[in-house]
Short mmCIF file of C-alpha atoms in Angstrom, two decimals:
data_model
loop_
_atom_site.label_atom_id
_atom_site.label_comp_id
_atom_site.label_asym_id
_atom_site.label_seq_id
_atom_site.Cartn_x
_atom_site.Cartn_y
_atom_site.Cartn_z
CA MET A 1018 63.20 24.66 11.54
CA GLN A 1019 62.57 24.58 7.81
CA ARG A 1020 64.71 26.24 5.17
CA MET A 1021 64.59 30.00 4.84
CA ARG A 1022 61.73 31.09 2.58
CA THR A 1023 62.47 33.25 -0.42
CA GLY A 1024 60.48 34.82 -3.21
CA ALA A 1025 60.18 38.01 -5.20
CA SER A 1026 59.93 40.25 -2.13
CA PHE A 1027 62.96 38.56 -0.56
CA TYR A 1028 65.10 39.17 -3.66
CA GLY A 1029 63.73 42.72 -3.91
CA LEU A 1030 65.04 43.26 -0.38
CA VAL A 1031 68.40 41.81 -1.42
CA PHE A 1032 68.60 44.44 -4.18
CA ILE A 1033 67.54 47.34 -1.93
CA ALA A 1034 69.79 46.17 0.92
CA GLY A 1035 72.76 46.59 -1.41
CA PHE A 1036 72.01 50.31 -1.71
CA ILE A 1037 71.37 50.62 2.03
CA THR A 1038 74.62 48.81 2.86
CA PHE A 1039 76.60 51.14 0.63
CA ALA A 1040 74.84 54.18 2.12
CA LEU A 1041 75.62 53.05 5.67
CA HIS A 1042 79.24 52.27 4.79
CA GLU A 1043 79.81 55.59 3.02
CA GLY A 1044 77.89 57.34 5.79
CA GLY A 1045 80.48 56.01 8.23
CA HIS A 1046 83.26 57.67 6.23
CA TRP A 1047 81.27 60.90 5.94
CA LEU A 1048 80.39 61.02 9.65
CA ALA A 1049 83.98 60.38 10.70
CA ALA A 1050 85.18 63.22 8.47
CA VAL A 1051 82.56 65.59 9.90
CA LEU A 1052 83.29 64.59 13.50
CA LEU A 1053 86.98 65.23 12.86
CA GLY A 1054 86.08 68.76 11.75
CA HIS A 1055 86.51 68.39 8.00
CA GLU A 1056 84.25 69.49 5.19
CA ALA A 1057 82.92 66.18 3.88
CA TYR A 1058 81.38 64.77 0.72
CA PHE A 1059 79.00 61.83 0.32
CA GLY A 1060 78.36 59.69 -2.76
CA LEU A 1061 76.90 56.29 -3.55
CA ASN A 1062 80.34 54.68 -3.67
CA SER A 1063 82.64 57.19 -1.99
CA ALA A 1064 82.66 59.57 0.94
CA GLY A 1065 85.22 61.33 3.05
CA ALA A 1066 86.92 64.61 3.73
CA ARG A 1067 87.47 67.28 1.12
CA GLY A 1068 91.01 68.53 0.78
CA ALA A 1069 94.12 67.47 2.63
CA VAL A 1070 93.86 65.70 5.97
CA SER A 1071 96.47 64.34 8.35
CA ALA A 1072 97.52 60.70 8.05
CA ALA A 1073 95.79 59.92 11.35
CA ASP A 1074 92.52 61.51 10.22
CA HIS A 1075 92.75 59.69 6.88
CA ALA A 1076 93.19 56.37 8.71
CA ILE A 1077 90.19 57.06 10.99
CA ILE A 1078 88.00 58.11 8.07
CA SER A 1079 89.08 55.04 6.09
CA ALA A 1080 88.34 52.72 9.04
CA ALA A 1081 84.91 54.22 9.77
CA GLY A 1082 83.18 52.71 6.71
CA PRO A 1083 84.30 49.13 7.34
CA ALA A 1084 83.56 49.59 11.06
CA VAL A 1085 79.96 50.54 10.24
CA THR A 1086 79.71 47.56 7.87
CA ALA A 1087 81.01 45.26 10.64
CA VAL A 1088 78.44 46.65 13.08
CA GLN A 1089 75.74 46.06 10.44
CA ALA A 1090 76.87 42.43 10.12
CA LEU A 1091 76.96 41.88 13.89
CA ALA A 1092 73.53 43.45 14.40
CA ALA A 1093 72.12 41.40 11.53
CA LEU A 1094 73.61 38.19 12.94
CA TRP A 1095 72.12 38.97 16.33
CA LEU A 1096 68.67 39.36 14.71
CA VAL A 1097 69.15 36.15 12.74
CA GLN A 1098 70.08 34.28 15.92
CA ALA A 1099 67.45 35.89 18.17
CA ARG A 1100 64.51 36.06 15.76
CA ALA A 1101 65.41 33.82 12.82
CA SER A 1102 65.02 36.90 10.63
CA ALA A 1103 65.50 36.28 6.91
CA ALA A 1104 65.47 40.05 6.35
CA ALA A 1105 68.38 40.45 8.79
CA TRP A 1106 70.22 37.64 6.98
CA VAL A 1107 69.99 39.73 3.79
CA PHE A 1108 71.87 42.58 5.50
CA LEU A 1109 74.41 40.11 6.90
CA PHE A 1110 74.92 38.74 3.38
CA GLN A 1111 75.28 42.23 1.88
CA ALA A 1112 77.91 43.24 4.45
CA ALA A 1113 80.04 40.19 3.63
CA PHE A 1114 79.45 40.47 -0.11
CA MET A 1115 80.29 44.19 -0.22
CA ARG A 1116 83.62 43.74 1.55
CA LEU A 1117 84.49 40.73 -0.63
CA MET A 1118 83.89 42.81 -3.75
CA ALA A 1119 85.94 45.66 -2.27
CA THR A 1120 88.74 43.20 -1.53
CA VAL A 1121 88.66 41.91 -5.11
CA MET A 1122 88.77 45.49 -6.40
CA THR A 1123 91.99 45.97 -4.43
CA LEU A 1124 93.64 44.31 -7.42
CA PHE A 1125 93.06 47.67 -9.15
CA LEU A 1126 92.80 50.19 -6.30
CA ALA A 1127 93.46 49.61 -2.60
CA ASN A 1128 90.21 49.43 -0.61
CA ASP A 1129 89.74 50.84 2.90
CA GLU A 1130 91.07 47.76 4.68
CA ALA A 1131 94.04 47.48 2.29
CA ARG A 1132 95.12 51.07 2.95
CA ILE A 1133 94.84 50.54 6.71
CA SER A 1134 96.72 47.23 6.43
CA GLU A 1135 99.58 48.98 4.64
CA TRP A 1136 99.63 51.84 7.19
CA LEU A 1137 99.91 49.21 9.94
CA GLY A 1138 102.83 47.60 8.11
CA TRP A 1139 100.87 44.37 7.51
CA GLY A 1140 101.05 44.44 3.72
CA LEU A 1141 98.26 45.13 1.27
CA TRP A 1142 96.20 41.94 1.69
CA THR A 1143 96.29 41.02 5.40
CA LEU A 1144 93.45 43.14 6.77
CA PRO A 1145 91.17 42.81 3.71
CA VAL A 1146 91.42 39.02 3.93
CA ILE A 1147 90.87 39.01 7.72
CA VAL A 1148 87.77 41.22 7.41
CA THR A 1149 86.34 39.25 4.48
CA VAL A 1150 86.90 35.88 6.15
CA ALA A 1151 85.43 37.14 9.42
CA LEU A 1152 82.31 38.50 7.69
CA PHE A 1153 81.83 35.28 5.72
CA GLY A 1154 82.26 33.37 8.98
CA LEU A 1155 79.39 35.39 10.47
CA LEU A 1156 77.37 34.77 7.30
CA ALA A 1157 78.01 31.02 7.59
CA ILE A 1158 76.73 31.05 11.19
CA GLY A 1159 73.60 32.91 10.13
CA SER A 1160 73.12 30.67 7.09
CA VAL A 1161 73.28 27.52 9.21
CA LYS A 1162 70.78 29.00 11.66
CA LEU A 1163 68.28 29.71 8.87
CA LYS A 1164 69.15 26.60 6.84
CA VAL A 1165 69.87 28.64 3.74
CA GLY A 1166 69.94 26.38 0.69
CA TRP A 1167 72.38 26.58 -2.21
CA LYS A 1168 69.68 27.81 -4.60
CA ALA A 1169 68.79 30.73 -2.30
CA LEU A 1170 72.46 31.49 -1.78
CA ALA A 1171 73.19 31.47 -5.52
CA LEU A 1172 70.19 33.68 -6.36
CA THR A 1173 71.08 36.06 -3.52
CA TRP A 1174 74.64 36.26 -4.90
CA LEU A 1175 73.28 37.03 -8.36
CA VAL A 1176 70.88 39.75 -7.15
CA ALA A 1177 73.59 41.23 -4.89
CA SER A 1178 75.92 41.37 -7.91
CA VAL A 1179 73.29 43.31 -9.85
CA SER A 1180 72.73 45.60 -6.87
CA VAL A 1181 76.45 46.37 -6.43
CA SER A 1182 76.77 46.96 -10.17
CA ALA A 1183 73.79 49.34 -10.03
CA VAL A 1184 75.31 51.29 -7.12
CA ILE A 1185 78.66 51.62 -8.86
CA GLY A 1186 77.09 52.42 -12.24
CA LEU A 1187 74.77 55.07 -10.80
CA ASP A 1188 77.65 56.58 -8.85
CA MET A 1189 79.67 56.84 -12.06
CA LEU A 1190 76.71 58.43 -13.90
CA ILE A 1191 76.15 60.95 -11.11
CA LYS A 1192 79.83 61.91 -11.02
CA GLY A 1193 79.61 62.01 -14.83
#
């Protein structure tokens, strides 16, 4: 098998997949809140229940976003393995990249996994690191399968960075 092919449409998908990955992740939070019977809100970079919720409901709502992102990564890896899909690899990359960025942002504000890790008594960093390492492990498996080169990986990282920045920036503008 030759190296994964890239081009303008590939990197366009990388950009769009960033928005889709955020929407799916936040949709997980929103759906969990709704299924638990709460009035919910949905934004580009936040979603959950309005008002006060029990600690158990808060934990479930917090876990739902990363759970959806993990399912996205697993489904994407399956498609990469079964069909050698470069498009699926993009969604696998975005899942890992998103959770890495969320883990880094825990330096300023605890992300979903960090809050859950603390609730479990594991400390702030245990679960975020486990999730990030696991997702990058899946990405490595998919990258080996498709023979992703360093140039493609670096350009994907750059475009994903722009995509994440666009999601966060637009979310801040909308919340205004």
